[in-house]
Coordinates of C-alpha atoms and ligand atoms in Angstrom, one line a residue:
Chain A
X38 CA -63.8 -137.2 -89.1
X39 CA -62.9 -138.3 -85.6
X40 CA -59.6 -137.8 -83.9
X41 CA -58.4 -139.4 -80.7
X42 CA -56.1 -137.0 -79.0
X43 CA -53.9 -138.0 -76.1
X44 CA -51.8 -135.5 -74.2
X45 CA -49.7 -135.3 -71.1
X46 CA -50.5 -132.7 -68.5
X47 CA -47.2 -133.0 -66.7
X48 CA -46.0 -129.6 -68.0
X49 CA -49.1 -127.9 -66.5
X50 CA -52.7 -127.6 -67.5
X51 CA -52.8 -126.2 -71.0
X52 CA -56.2 -125.7 -72.6
X53 CA -55.1 -127.6 -75.7
X54 CA -58.4 -127.9 -77.5
X55 CA -59.4 -124.3 -76.9
X56 CA -56.0 -123.3 -78.2
X57 CA -56.6 -125.3 -81.4
X58 CA -60.0 -123.7 -81.9
X59 CA -58.6 -120.3 -81.4
X60 CA -55.6 -120.7 -83.7
X61 CA -57.2 -122.7 -86.5
X62 CA -60.7 -121.3 -86.4
X63 CA -62.0 -124.9 -86.7
X64 CA -65.1 -125.7 -84.7
X65 CA -64.1 -128.8 -82.7
X66 CA -66.8 -130.9 -81.0
X67 CA -65.6 -132.9 -78.1
X68 CA -67.5 -136.2 -78.0
X69 CA -65.8 -137.9 -75.1
X70 CA -63.0 -136.8 -72.8
X71 CA -61.2 -138.5 -70.0
X72 CA -58.8 -136.2 -68.2
X73 CA -57.0 -136.8 -64.9
X74 CA -54.2 -135.0 -63.2
X75 CA -51.4 -136.4 -65.3
X76 CA -52.8 -137.1 -68.7
X77 CA -55.9 -136.7 -70.9
X78 CA -57.6 -138.4 -73.8
X79 CA -60.3 -136.8 -75.9
X80 CA -62.3 -137.9 -78.9
X81 CA -63.0 -135.0 -81.1
X82 CA -65.1 -134.6 -84.3
X83 CA -64.1 -132.1 -87.0
X84 CA -65.0 -131.4 -90.6
X85 CA -63.0 -133.7 -92.9
X86 CA -61.2 -130.9 -94.8
X87 CA -59.7 -129.5 -91.6
X88 CA -58.0 -132.7 -90.5
X89 CA -54.5 -131.7 -91.4
X90 CA -54.4 -128.3 -89.9
X91 CA -56.0 -129.5 -86.7
X92 CA -53.6 -132.5 -86.5
X93 CA -50.6 -130.3 -87.1
X94 CA -51.7 -127.8 -84.5
X95 CA -52.3 -130.5 -81.9
X96 CA -48.9 -132.0 -82.7
X97 CA -47.3 -128.6 -82.2
X98 CA -48.9 -128.4 -78.8
X99 CA -47.4 -131.8 -77.9
X100 CA -50.4 -134.0 -78.2
X101 CA -50.5 -137.4 -79.9
X102 CA -53.2 -137.7 -82.6
X103 CA -54.8 -140.8 -84.2
X104 CA -57.4 -140.8 -86.9
X105 CA -60.4 -142.9 -86.2
X106 CA -62.3 -144.2 -89.1
X107 CA -65.6 -145.8 -87.8
X108 CA -63.7 -147.8 -85.3
X109 CA -66.5 -149.9 -84.0
X110 CA -66.5 -153.2 -86.0
X111 CA -69.2 -155.8 -86.4
X112 CA -68.4 -159.4 -87.1
X113 CA -71.4 -160.5 -89.1
X114 CA -70.6 -164.1 -88.7
X115 CA -71.0 -163.8 -84.9
X116 CA -73.9 -161.4 -84.8
X117 CA -77.3 -163.1 -84.5
X118 CA -79.3 -159.8 -84.8
X119 CA -80.5 -160.1 -81.2
X120 CA -80.6 -156.4 -80.7
X121 CA -79.1 -156.3 -77.1
X122 CA -76.9 -153.5 -78.2
X123 CA -79.7 -151.3 -79.5
X124 CA -81.1 -149.7 -76.3
X125 CA -77.8 -149.4 -74.4
X126 CA -75.9 -147.3 -76.9
X127 CA -75.9 -143.6 -75.8
X128 CA -75.5 -142.5 -79.5
X129 CA -78.3 -144.6 -81.0
X130 CA -75.8 -146.2 -83.4
X131 CA -77.7 -149.4 -83.7
X132 CA -81.2 -150.1 -85.1
X133 CA -83.1 -152.8 -86.9
X134 CA -83.8 -152.5 -90.6
X135 CA -87.2 -153.7 -92.0
X136 CA -85.9 -157.2 -92.0
X137 CA -85.0 -157.0 -88.3
X138 CA -81.3 -157.2 -89.3
X139 CA -78.9 -155.1 -87.2
X140 CA -78.1 -151.8 -88.9
X141 CA -75.1 -149.7 -87.7
X142 CA -74.7 -146.0 -88.1
X143 CA -71.0 -146.1 -87.1
X144 CA -70.4 -142.4 -87.8
X145 CA -72.3 -141.6 -84.6
X146 CA -70.2 -143.8 -82.4
X147 CA -68.1 -142.2 -79.7
X148 CA -66.4 -145.4 -78.7
X149 CA -67.7 -145.6 -75.2
X150 CA -67.2 -149.3 -75.3
X151 CA -70.5 -150.3 -73.7
X152 CA -71.8 -152.4 -76.7
X153 CA -68.5 -154.3 -76.9
X154 CA -68.8 -155.2 -73.3
X155 CA -72.3 -156.5 -73.4
X156 CA -72.7 -158.1 -76.8
X157 CA -73.6 -161.7 -75.8
X158 CA -72.0 -163.0 -79.0
X159 CA -68.8 -161.0 -78.9
X160 CA -69.6 -159.7 -82.3
X161 CA -68.4 -156.1 -81.6
X162 CA -64.9 -154.8 -81.3
X163 CA -62.8 -151.8 -81.9
X164 CA -61.7 -152.0 -85.6
X165 CA -58.1 -151.7 -84.6
X166 CA -58.4 -154.9 -82.5
X167 CA -60.7 -156.8 -84.8
Chain B
X101 CA -115.5 -178.6 -91.4
X102 CA -112.7 -180.5 -89.7
X103 CA -109.6 -182.1 -91.1
X104 CA -107.7 -185.1 -89.8
X105 CA -104.0 -185.3 -89.2
X106 CA -103.9 -188.1 -91.8
X107 CA -105.4 -185.8 -94.5
X108 CA -102.8 -183.2 -93.7
X109 CA -100.0 -185.8 -93.9
X110 CA -101.4 -187.1 -97.1
X111 CA -101.1 -183.7 -98.6
X112 CA -97.6 -183.2 -97.3
X113 CA -96.5 -186.5 -98.9
X114 CA -98.2 -185.5 -102.1
X115 CA -96.4 -182.2 -102.0
X116 CA -99.7 -180.3 -101.9
X117 CA -99.8 -179.0 -98.4
X118 CA -100.4 -175.3 -97.9
X119 CA -97.9 -174.2 -95.2
X120 CA -97.8 -170.6 -93.8
X121 CA -95.7 -169.1 -91.1
X122 CA -97.3 -167.8 -87.9
X123 CA -96.4 -164.3 -89.1
X124 CA -98.4 -164.7 -92.3
X125 CA -101.4 -166.4 -90.6
X126 CA -103.1 -163.4 -89.0
X127 CA -103.3 -161.5 -92.3
X128 CA -104.5 -164.6 -94.1
X129 CA -107.3 -165.2 -91.6
X130 CA -108.3 -161.6 -91.8
X131 CA -108.5 -161.8 -95.5
X132 CA -110.2 -165.2 -96.0
X133 CA -112.2 -165.5 -92.8
X134 CA -111.8 -168.4 -90.3
X135 CA -113.7 -171.0 -92.3
X136 CA -111.9 -170.5 -95.6
X137 CA -108.6 -170.2 -93.7
X138 CA -109.2 -173.7 -92.3
X139 CA -109.9 -175.0 -95.7
X140 CA -106.9 -173.3 -97.2
X141 CA -104.1 -173.8 -94.6
X142 CA -102.8 -177.2 -93.6
X143 CA -99.9 -176.2 -91.4
X144 CA -98.6 -173.1 -89.5
X145 CA -95.0 -173.0 -88.7
X146 CA -93.5 -171.2 -85.7
X147 CA -90.0 -170.2 -84.6
X148 CA -88.1 -168.7 -81.8
X149 CA -84.3 -168.0 -81.3
X150 CA -83.1 -166.8 -78.0
X151 CA -81.1 -167.5 -74.9
X152 CA -82.4 -170.7 -73.4
X153 CA -80.2 -171.5 -70.3
X154 CA -81.9 -174.7 -69.4
X155 CA -80.3 -176.7 -72.3
X156 CA -77.7 -179.4 -72.6
X157 CA -76.7 -182.6 -74.2
X158 CA -76.2 -186.3 -73.4
X159 CA -73.0 -187.8 -74.7
X160 CA -71.8 -191.4 -75.0
X161 CA -68.0 -191.5 -75.6
X162 CA -67.6 -195.2 -76.2
X163 CA -65.4 -197.5 -74.2
X164 CA -61.6 -197.0 -73.9
X165 CA -59.1 -199.7 -73.6
X166 CA -58.6 -200.6 -70.7
X167 CA -62.1 -199.4 -69.9
X168 CA -62.9 -196.6 -67.4
X169 CA -66.0 -195.8 -65.5
X170 CA -65.9 -192.0 -65.6
X171 CA -66.8 -190.5 -62.3
X172 CA -65.9 -186.9 -63.2
X173 CA -65.7 -185.6 -66.7
X174 CA -64.5 -182.3 -68.2
X175 CA -64.9 -181.2 -71.8
X176 CA -62.5 -178.4 -72.6
X177 CA -62.3 -177.8 -68.8
X178 CA -66.1 -177.6 -68.5
X179 CA -67.4 -180.2 -66.1
X180 CA -70.2 -182.5 -67.3
X181 CA -72.5 -184.5 -65.0
X182 CA -71.2 -188.0 -64.9
X183 CA -73.4 -189.6 -62.3
X184 CA -74.6 -192.0 -65.0
X185 CA -73.1 -195.2 -66.2
X186 CA -69.6 -195.6 -67.4
X187 CA -69.1 -193.4 -70.4
X188 CA -72.2 -191.3 -70.5
X189 CA -72.3 -187.7 -69.4
X190 CA -74.6 -184.7 -69.6
X191 CA -73.3 -181.2 -70.2
X192 CA -75.3 -178.3 -69.1
X193 CA -75.2 -175.1 -71.2
X194 CA -74.5 -172.7 -68.3
X195 CA -71.7 -174.7 -66.7
X196 CA -68.6 -172.6 -66.7
X197 CA -65.1 -173.6 -67.5
X198 CA -62.8 -174.1 -64.6
X199 CA -60.1 -172.1 -66.4
X200 CA -61.9 -169.5 -68.5
X201 CA -64.8 -168.6 -66.3
X202 CA -67.7 -166.9 -68.1
X203 CA -65.8 -166.7 -71.4
X204 CA -66.3 -170.4 -72.1
X205 CA -68.9 -172.9 -70.9
X206 CA -71.1 -175.9 -71.7
X207 CA -72.8 -173.9 -74.5
X208 CA -69.4 -173.3 -76.1
X209 CA -68.6 -177.0 -75.9
X210 CA -71.8 -177.8 -77.7
X211 CA -71.2 -175.1 -80.4
X212 CA -67.6 -176.3 -80.8
X213 CA -68.7 -179.9 -81.4
X214 CA -71.3 -178.7 -83.9
X215 CA -68.9 -176.6 -85.9
X216 CA -66.5 -179.6 -86.2
X217 CA -63.9 -178.5 -83.6
X218 CA -62.0 -181.0 -81.6
X219 CA -62.8 -181.0 -77.8
X220 CA -60.6 -182.4 -75.1
X221 CA -62.2 -185.0 -72.8
X222 CA -60.6 -185.5 -69.4
X223 CA -62.1 -188.0 -66.9
X224 CA -61.1 -189.6 -63.6
X225 CA -62.3 -192.6 -61.8
X226 CA -61.4 -194.5 -58.7
X227 CA -61.0 -197.8 -60.7
X228 CA -63.0 -201.0 -60.2
X229 CA -62.4 -204.6 -61.0
X230 CA -64.5 -204.3 -64.1
X231 CA -63.3 -200.8 -65.0
X232 CA -59.7 -200.6 -63.9
X233 CA -58.6 -197.4 -65.6
X234 CA -58.3 -194.3 -63.5
X235 CA -57.7 -191.4 -65.8
X236 CA -58.1 -190.6 -69.4
X237 CA -57.4 -187.6 -71.7
X238 CA -58.4 -187.6 -75.3
X239 CA -59.4 -185.3 -78.2
X240 CA -62.8 -185.9 -79.6
X241 CA -64.8 -184.8 -82.6
X242 CA -68.6 -184.9 -82.7
X243 CA -68.3 -187.8 -85.2
X244 CA -66.3 -189.8 -82.7
X245 CA -69.2 -189.8 -80.2
X246 CA -71.7 -192.7 -80.3
X247 CA -74.5 -190.3 -79.4
X248 CA -74.7 -186.6 -78.8
X249 CA -78.4 -186.0 -78.0
X250 CA -79.5 -182.6 -77.0
X251 CA -82.1 -182.7 -74.3
X252 CA -83.3 -179.3 -73.1
X253 CA -85.5 -179.4 -70.0
X254 CA -86.9 -175.9 -70.4
X255 CA -87.1 -174.3 -73.8
X256 CA -89.5 -172.1 -75.8
X257 CA -91.0 -170.0 -73.1
X258 CA -94.5 -168.9 -74.3
X259 CA -93.5 -165.3 -73.5
X260 CA -91.2 -163.5 -71.2
X261 CA -91.6 -160.5 -68.9
X262 CA -89.7 -157.5 -70.1
X263 CA -87.1 -156.0 -67.8
X264 CA -86.1 -152.5 -66.6
X265 CA -84.3 -151.1 -63.6
X266 CA -85.5 -148.2 -61.4
X267 CA -82.3 -147.8 -59.3
X268 CA -79.5 -145.4 -59.9
X269 CA -76.9 -147.9 -60.9
X270 CA -76.4 -150.2 -63.9
X271 CA -77.6 -153.8 -63.6
X272 CA -76.1 -156.7 -65.5
X273 CA -78.7 -159.5 -65.6
X274 CA -79.7 -162.4 -67.7
X275 CA -82.0 -159.9 -69.3
X276 CA -78.9 -158.0 -70.4
X277 CA -77.7 -154.6 -69.4
X278 CA -80.3 -152.5 -67.6
X279 CA -79.6 -148.8 -67.6
X280 CA -80.3 -146.8 -64.4
X281 CA -83.6 -144.8 -63.9
X282 CA -85.5 -147.1 -66.3
X283 CA -83.2 -145.9 -69.1
X284 CA -84.1 -148.9 -71.3
X285 CA -86.3 -152.0 -71.4
X286 CA -85.1 -155.4 -72.5
X287 CA -87.3 -158.3 -73.6
X288 CA -87.1 -161.8 -75.1
X289 CA -89.2 -163.9 -77.3
X290 CA -90.6 -163.8 -80.8
X291 CA -94.2 -162.8 -79.9
X292 CA -96.6 -164.1 -82.6
X293 CA -94.0 -166.5 -83.9
X294 CA -93.7 -168.3 -80.5
X295 CA -94.8 -172.0 -80.7
X296 CA -96.9 -172.1 -77.5
X297 CA -98.5 -168.7 -78.2
X298 CA -100.0 -170.3 -81.3
X299 CA -101.4 -173.2 -79.3
X300 CA -101.9 -172.0 -75.8
X301 CA -104.2 -174.9 -74.9
X302 CA -101.7 -177.5 -76.1
X303 CA -104.2 -179.0 -78.5
X304 CA -101.4 -179.7 -81.1
X305 CA -98.2 -179.4 -79.1
X306 CA -97.3 -182.3 -76.7
X307 CA -95.2 -185.4 -76.3
X308 CA -93.9 -187.0 -79.5
X309 CA -94.7 -184.0 -81.8
X310 CA -91.9 -183.2 -84.3
X311 CA -90.0 -179.9 -84.0
X312 CA -87.1 -177.9 -85.4
X313 CA -84.3 -177.9 -82.9
X314 CA -81.0 -176.2 -83.6
X315 CA -81.3 -177.0 -87.3
X316 CA -82.2 -180.6 -86.8
X317 CA -85.5 -182.4 -86.9
X318 CA -86.2 -183.0 -83.2
X319 CA -89.1 -183.9 -81.0
X320 CA -91.1 -182.4 -78.1
X321 CA -90.7 -184.6 -75.1
X322 CA -93.5 -182.9 -73.2
X323 CA -94.1 -180.3 -70.5
X324 CA -90.9 -178.3 -69.8
X325 CA -89.6 -177.7 -66.3
X326 CA -91.2 -174.8 -64.4
X327 CA -94.0 -174.7 -67.0
X328 CA -96.8 -172.4 -66.0
X329 CA -99.2 -172.4 -68.9
X330 CA -102.1 -171.6 -66.6
X331 CA -100.5 -168.2 -66.1
X332 CA -99.4 -167.9 -69.7
X333 CA -95.9 -169.1 -69.2
X334 CA -95.8 -172.5 -70.8
X335 CA -92.4 -174.2 -71.5
X336 CA -91.4 -177.3 -73.4
X337 CA -88.8 -180.1 -72.9
X338 CA -87.3 -180.9 -76.3
X339 CA -84.7 -183.2 -77.8
X340 CA -82.8 -183.6 -81.0
X341 CA -79.7 -185.2 -82.5
X342 CA -76.7 -182.8 -82.2
X343 CA -75.1 -184.5 -85.2
X344 CA -77.7 -183.0 -87.4
X345 CA -77.5 -179.5 -86.0
X346 CA -76.2 -176.3 -87.5
X347 CA -74.4 -173.5 -85.6
X348 CA -76.6 -171.0 -87.4
X349 CA -79.4 -172.1 -85.0
X350 CA -77.3 -172.8 -81.9
X351 CA -75.0 -170.3 -80.5
X352 CA -73.1 -170.0 -77.3
X353 CA -73.2 -166.6 -75.6
X354 CA -72.1 -164.8 -72.5
X355 CA -74.4 -162.4 -70.7
X356 CA -72.1 -159.9 -69.0
X357 CA -72.4 -160.2 -65.2
X358 CA -74.6 -163.3 -65.4
X359 CA -72.7 -166.0 -67.3
X360 CA -72.8 -168.5 -70.1
X361 CA -75.9 -169.4 -72.0
X362 CA -77.0 -171.0 -75.2
X363 CA -79.0 -169.4 -77.9
X364 CA -81.3 -172.1 -79.2
X365 CA -83.4 -172.1 -82.4
X366 CA -86.7 -173.9 -81.9
X367 CA -89.7 -174.2 -84.1
X368 CA -92.9 -176.3 -84.1
X369 CA -95.2 -177.0 -87.0
X370 CA -98.9 -176.8 -86.0
X371 CA -101.4 -178.8 -88.0
X372 CA -104.5 -176.8 -88.7
X373 CA -107.4 -179.2 -88.1
X374 CA -110.2 -177.1 -86.8
X375 CA -111.5 -173.6 -86.3
X376 CA -110.0 -173.3 -82.8
X377 CA -106.5 -173.8 -84.2
X378 CA -107.2 -171.3 -86.9
X379 CA -108.1 -168.9 -84.2
X380 CA -105.1 -169.5 -82.0
X381 CA -102.7 -169.3 -84.9
X382 CA -104.2 -165.9 -85.8
X383 CA -102.6 -164.5 -82.7
X384 CA -101.0 -161.1 -83.2
X385 CA -98.2 -159.3 -81.3
X386 CA -100.8 -156.9 -80.0
X387 CA -102.5 -159.8 -78.2
X388 CA -99.5 -161.0 -76.3
X389 CA -99.0 -159.0 -73.1
X390 CA -96.2 -159.1 -70.6
X391 CA -95.2 -157.1 -67.5
X392 CA -92.3 -154.8 -67.4
X393 CA -90.5 -156.0 -64.3
X394 CA -88.3 -153.8 -62.2
X395 CA -85.1 -155.8 -61.7
X396 CA -83.8 -153.1 -59.3
X397 CA -85.9 -154.7 -56.6
X398 CA -84.4 -157.9 -55.4
X399 CA -87.4 -160.0 -54.4
X400 CA -89.0 -162.9 -56.2
X401 CA -92.2 -161.0 -56.8
X402 CA -90.6 -158.0 -58.4
X403 CA -93.1 -155.2 -59.0
X404 CA -94.5 -154.6 -62.5
X405 CA -94.0 -151.1 -63.9
X406 CA -96.7 -151.5 -66.6
X407 CA -98.1 -154.0 -69.1
X408 CA -96.8 -154.0 -72.7
X409 CA -97.5 -156.2 -75.7
X410 CA -95.0 -157.5 -78.2
X411 CA -96.0 -155.0 -80.8
X412 CA -94.9 -152.2 -78.5
X413 CA -91.7 -154.0 -77.6
X414 CA -90.8 -154.8 -81.2
X415 CA -91.4 -151.2 -82.3
X416 CA -88.2 -150.2 -80.5
X417 CA -89.7 -147.6 -78.2
X418 CA -92.7 -146.9 -76.1
X419 CA -93.9 -144.6 -73.4
X420 CA -93.4 -145.5 -69.8
X421 CA -94.3 -143.1 -66.9
X422 CA -94.7 -140.3 -69.5
X423 CA -91.2 -140.8 -70.9
X424 CA -90.1 -142.5 -74.0
X425 CA -88.0 -145.6 -73.4
X426 CA -86.0 -147.6 -75.9
X427 CA -86.2 -151.4 -76.1
X428 CA -83.6 -154.1 -76.8
X429 CA -84.6 -157.6 -77.7
X430 CA -82.2 -160.3 -76.5
X431 CA -83.6 -163.0 -78.9
X432 CA -83.4 -162.7 -82.6
X433 CA -86.6 -162.1 -84.6
X434 CA -84.7 -162.4 -87.8
X435 CA -83.6 -165.9 -87.0
X436 CA -87.0 -166.8 -85.5
X437 CA -88.4 -165.9 -88.9
X438 CA -85.8 -167.9 -90.7
X439 CA -86.6 -171.0 -88.5
X440 CA -90.3 -170.7 -89.3
X441 CA -89.6 -170.5 -93.0
X442 CA -87.0 -173.3 -93.0
X443 CA -89.6 -175.5 -91.2
X444 CA -92.1 -174.4 -93.8
X445 CA -89.7 -175.6 -96.5
X446 CA -89.2 -179.0 -94.8
X447 CA -92.9 -179.6 -94.7
X448 CA -93.6 -178.4 -98.2
X449 CA -90.9 -180.7 -99.5
X450 CA -92.2 -183.7 -97.5
X451 CA -89.1 -183.9 -95.3
X452 CA -91.2 -183.7 -92.2
X453 CA -94.7 -185.0 -91.5
X454 CA -96.8 -184.2 -88.5
X455 CA -98.5 -186.1 -85.6
X456 CA -100.7 -185.3 -82.7
X457 CA -99.4 -185.5 -79.1
X458 CA -99.2 -189.0 -77.7
X459 CA -99.7 -187.4 -74.2
X460 CA -101.3 -184.1 -73.7
X461 CA -99.8 -181.3 -71.6
X462 CA -102.1 -179.8 -68.9
X463 CA -102.6 -176.2 -69.9
X464 CA -104.1 -175.2 -66.6
X465 CA -101.0 -176.0 -64.6
X466 CA -99.2 -173.3 -62.7
X467 CA -95.6 -173.5 -61.3
X468 CA -95.2 -172.8 -57.6
X469 CA -92.3 -171.1 -55.9
X470 CA -89.8 -173.0 -53.9
X471 CA -91.0 -174.4 -50.6
X472 CA -88.5 -173.0 -48.2
X473 CA -88.3 -174.9 -45.0
X474 CA -85.5 -172.8 -43.7
X475 CA -86.0 -169.1 -44.0
X476 CA -82.9 -167.3 -45.1
X477 CA -81.6 -164.9 -42.4
X478 CA -83.1 -161.4 -42.3
X479 CA -81.2 -158.2 -41.4
X480 CA -83.2 -158.0 -38.2
X481 CA -81.5 -161.1 -36.8
X482 CA -78.0 -159.9 -37.0
X483 CA -78.1 -156.1 -37.1
X484 CA -76.5 -154.0 -34.4
X485 CA -79.5 -152.6 -32.5
X486 CA -77.7 -149.8 -30.8
X487 CA -78.9 -146.6 -32.3
X488 CA -76.1 -144.1 -32.4
X489 CA -76.9 -141.1 -34.6
X490 CA -75.9 -137.5 -34.8
X491 CA -77.9 -134.5 -35.8
X492 CA -76.9 -132.6 -38.9
X493 CA -76.6 -129.4 -36.9
X494 CA -74.0 -130.7 -34.4
X495 CA -70.3 -129.8 -34.6
X496 CA -67.9 -132.2 -36.3
X497 CA -66.1 -132.6 -33.0
X498 CA -69.2 -134.1 -31.4
X499 CA -69.4 -136.6 -34.2
X500 CA -65.8 -137.6 -33.6
X501 CA -66.5 -138.1 -30.0
X502 CA -69.6 -140.3 -30.7
X503 CA -67.6 -142.4 -33.1
X504 CA -64.9 -143.0 -30.6
X505 CA -67.4 -143.8 -27.8
X506 CA -69.6 -146.0 -29.9
X507 CA -66.6 -147.9 -31.3
X508 CA -68.0 -147.7 -34.7
X509 CA -66.8 -146.2 -38.0
X510 CA -70.1 -145.1 -39.3
X511 CA -72.5 -142.5 -37.9
X512 CA -75.9 -142.0 -39.5
X513 CA -76.9 -138.3 -39.6
X514 CA -80.5 -137.3 -38.8
X515 CA -82.5 -134.1 -39.2
X516 CA -84.6 -132.4 -36.6
X517 CA -87.5 -134.8 -37.4
X518 CA -85.3 -137.8 -36.8
X519 CA -85.2 -138.7 -40.4
X520 CA -82.0 -140.1 -41.9
X521 CA -80.3 -137.5 -44.1
X522 CA -76.7 -138.6 -44.4
X523 CA -73.8 -140.5 -43.0
X524 CA -70.3 -139.7 -41.7
X525 CA -67.4 -142.0 -41.3
X526 CA -64.2 -141.8 -39.4
X527 CA -62.6 -141.2 -42.7
X528 CA -64.8 -138.2 -43.5
X529 CA -63.9 -136.7 -40.1
X530 CA -60.2 -137.2 -40.5
X531 CA -60.5 -135.5 -43.9
X532 CA -62.3 -132.6 -42.3
X533 CA -59.5 -132.3 -39.7
X534 CA -56.9 -132.1 -42.4
X535 CA -58.9 -129.8 -44.6
X536 CA -60.8 -127.7 -42.2
X537 CA -62.1 -125.3 -44.9
X538 CA -65.3 -127.1 -45.6
X539 CA -67.2 -126.0 -42.4
X540 CA -67.6 -127.0 -38.8
X541 CA -70.9 -128.7 -38.7
X542 CA -71.8 -132.3 -39.5
X543 CA -74.0 -131.2 -42.4
X544 CA -71.0 -129.6 -44.1
X545 CA -69.1 -132.9 -44.4
X546 CA -71.7 -135.6 -44.4
X547 CA -72.4 -137.8 -47.4
X548 CA -75.9 -137.3 -48.5
X549 CA -76.3 -140.4 -50.6
X550 CA -76.9 -143.2 -48.1
X551 CA -77.4 -146.8 -49.1
X552 CA -79.8 -148.4 -46.6
X553 CA -81.4 -151.7 -45.7
X554 CA -84.5 -152.6 -43.8
X555 CA -85.0 -155.0 -40.9
X556 CA -86.9 -157.6 -43.0
X557 CA -84.6 -157.5 -45.9
X558 CA -82.7 -160.8 -46.7
X559 CA -79.1 -160.7 -45.5
X560 CA -78.0 -161.9 -48.9
X561 CA -79.5 -158.8 -50.5
X562 CA -77.8 -156.5 -47.9
X563 CA -74.5 -158.2 -48.6
X564 CA -75.0 -157.6 -52.3
X565 CA -75.5 -153.9 -51.6
X566 CA -72.3 -153.8 -49.5
X567 CA -70.3 -155.4 -52.2
X568 CA -71.7 -153.5 -55.1
X569 CA -71.2 -150.1 -53.4
X570 CA -67.9 -151.2 -51.9
X571 CA -68.9 -150.0 -48.4
X572 CA -68.8 -151.7 -45.0
X573 CA -72.0 -150.6 -43.3
X574 CA -75.7 -150.0 -44.0
X575 CA -78.0 -148.0 -41.7
X576 CA -81.2 -150.0 -41.1
X577 CA -84.2 -147.8 -41.6
X578 CA -87.9 -148.2 -40.9
X579 CA -90.7 -147.1 -43.2
X580 CA -90.4 -143.5 -42.3
X581 CA -86.7 -143.5 -42.9
X582 CA -85.8 -143.4 -39.2
X583 CA -82.7 -145.3 -38.1
X584 CA -83.5 -148.6 -36.5
X585 CA -80.0 -150.0 -36.3
X586 CA -76.8 -150.6 -38.3
X587 CA -75.6 -153.6 -40.3
X588 CA -71.9 -153.7 -40.7
X589 CA -69.6 -156.2 -42.3
X590 CA -68.5 -157.1 -38.8
X591 CA -72.0 -158.2 -37.8
X592 CA -71.9 -160.6 -40.8
X593 CA -68.4 -161.9 -40.0
X594 CA -69.1 -162.5 -36.3
X595 CA -72.3 -164.4 -36.8
X596 CA -71.6 -166.5 -39.8
X597 CA -67.9 -167.1 -39.7
X598 CA -67.6 -165.1 -42.8
X599 CA -69.8 -167.4 -44.8
X600 CA -71.8 -164.5 -46.3
X601 CA -68.8 -162.6 -47.5
X602 CA -67.0 -163.7 -50.7
Ligands
SF4_158 S1 -75.7 -157.4 -79.3 FE1 -74.1 -158.4 -80.6 S2 -75.1 -160.2 -81.5 FE2 -76.7 -158.9 -80.7 S3 -77.3 -157.6 -82.4 FE3 -75.8 -156.4 -81.3 S4 -73.9 -157.0 -82.3 FE4 -75.4 -158.5 -83.0
SF4_159 S1 -69.0 -147.9 -78.5 FE1 -70.6 -146.8 -77.3 S2 -71.2 -145.2 -78.8 FE2 -70.1 -146.6 -80.0 S3 -71.6 -148.0 -80.8 FE3 -70.9 -148.9 -78.9 S4 -72.3 -148.2 -77.3 FE4 -72.6 -146.9 -79.1

């Protein structure tokens, strides 16, 4: 399961994720991170059954946590199966099936936003905004 | 054996015609042989669904009371061409809204009409004795228009060169997003399903021939604009009644960084009357080759990286320069197929009969580039020819002195062979003064990534570089990367009164 973690760095630079790994023993994989001097945002992937302890630990450390359930959403009525999204996705989320219909492997998505930006038919969005 | 068009139509009317799609044809010919395929197949249907920018529609709005001769017309804030009589206008697919820019355009107006949405018409006029009215604003539905006739000057490109980008930055083009360092290849077109690819000598496709256009039964007008069938890039001009169209086969789109376009569904049925047609309709994706063009290089004759065929493109990945590269299509094969099979249904059910061209298209013709009587300015004409450079081994202080003396903000840095290796700006030097820790030589503080231009590059291209990289000067280099001058935003401003800068 994917978690979007946002944290403030005002109180100093704490290695939050490393701390979570140490304290919970859960192996966290960081899929995307954007950190500047005052705040940070990281998208992490963890085994489903560890969600609660990781979330609680992060909350203890002062981070805000949001669960992401395959957040990239496809509007089938707008999609024309052109495939413009296929080669630009860094995670190979998109492919054609035998019928040349667009297939999405949303699990792999790291929400970089590239496909949303370039879909000529505005068929892609973040699920929360869809 | 030969068949006549009348025999084919007879069989269509009787409901006995054998119709196959262009995708089924190669297999059938391989199985039956050409002669039996000719006896067996009456019609081959084709289809393509992709971005076709050169599209648009004529509208007649009917007369208002009091009447107006519309001189300028906007539909949902998208301007339509009104240099026609009274209440006629032509809306082009790529025309963008005056209020919503690339999020809405002529293509969207067309799609909105087709899906039954109401569209606001605004028009102005200077008023005449016969047409006294000066302004009008009204809401219109497609059914309120007397005519809505789609007329697309250039559709159905026979094939389209694929695109990639060798530079180190992302390109947003009408061929979609092109990743740096040839990170992907984009292409367009349905390959073996393309109408002209099944009839490259225009023996069956020409003026008056019926077609599928946007879900309606339309007609081929003739040769399309910029048609170059002699080089394998034929195009068609087509028309159809928008009132019969379906938004499944006509979709507005926005190509990021390029603008609005219209995805058009086009299909043409080809009557199979002789062996030559059997042969041309047996075309396979493997037979249709295109170049992979490097869009990173901003000249008309962009270099080709390699040749590929549609089978390679459709497979999703192929090898280029020893590396695997992924492909993206911009057109939809799935919808192209649907068009070919819809068209097949129309003919099998007798809804559409065929005819031969009333006027042939010259298949040897080649399009020529624009005759430019006034050459656009080249960097050579406006660059600063003073060559002020500094060697990478000199102290930063000397660089500061040179900048002051030369009254410039940019100093190209060269190595001992005189080759450009970096650049320093007044900003870099101020920074070095504030943070002296980095070193004392020019090489310690110079920027090593330099964007350059050449003397014979078009000024417009150099300007594009300045804007894209958000910089204000480009060293002009020769073939050996030696500095030949400088082009700064100031040179542009002084000479052209700012015309070249947005
Ligand atoms: S780019 Fe958009 S329209 Fe094209 S296949 Fe992807 S989601 Fe569908
Ligand atoms: S958001 Fe990024 S990673 Fe997710 S599907 Fe789109 S391009 Fe791929």
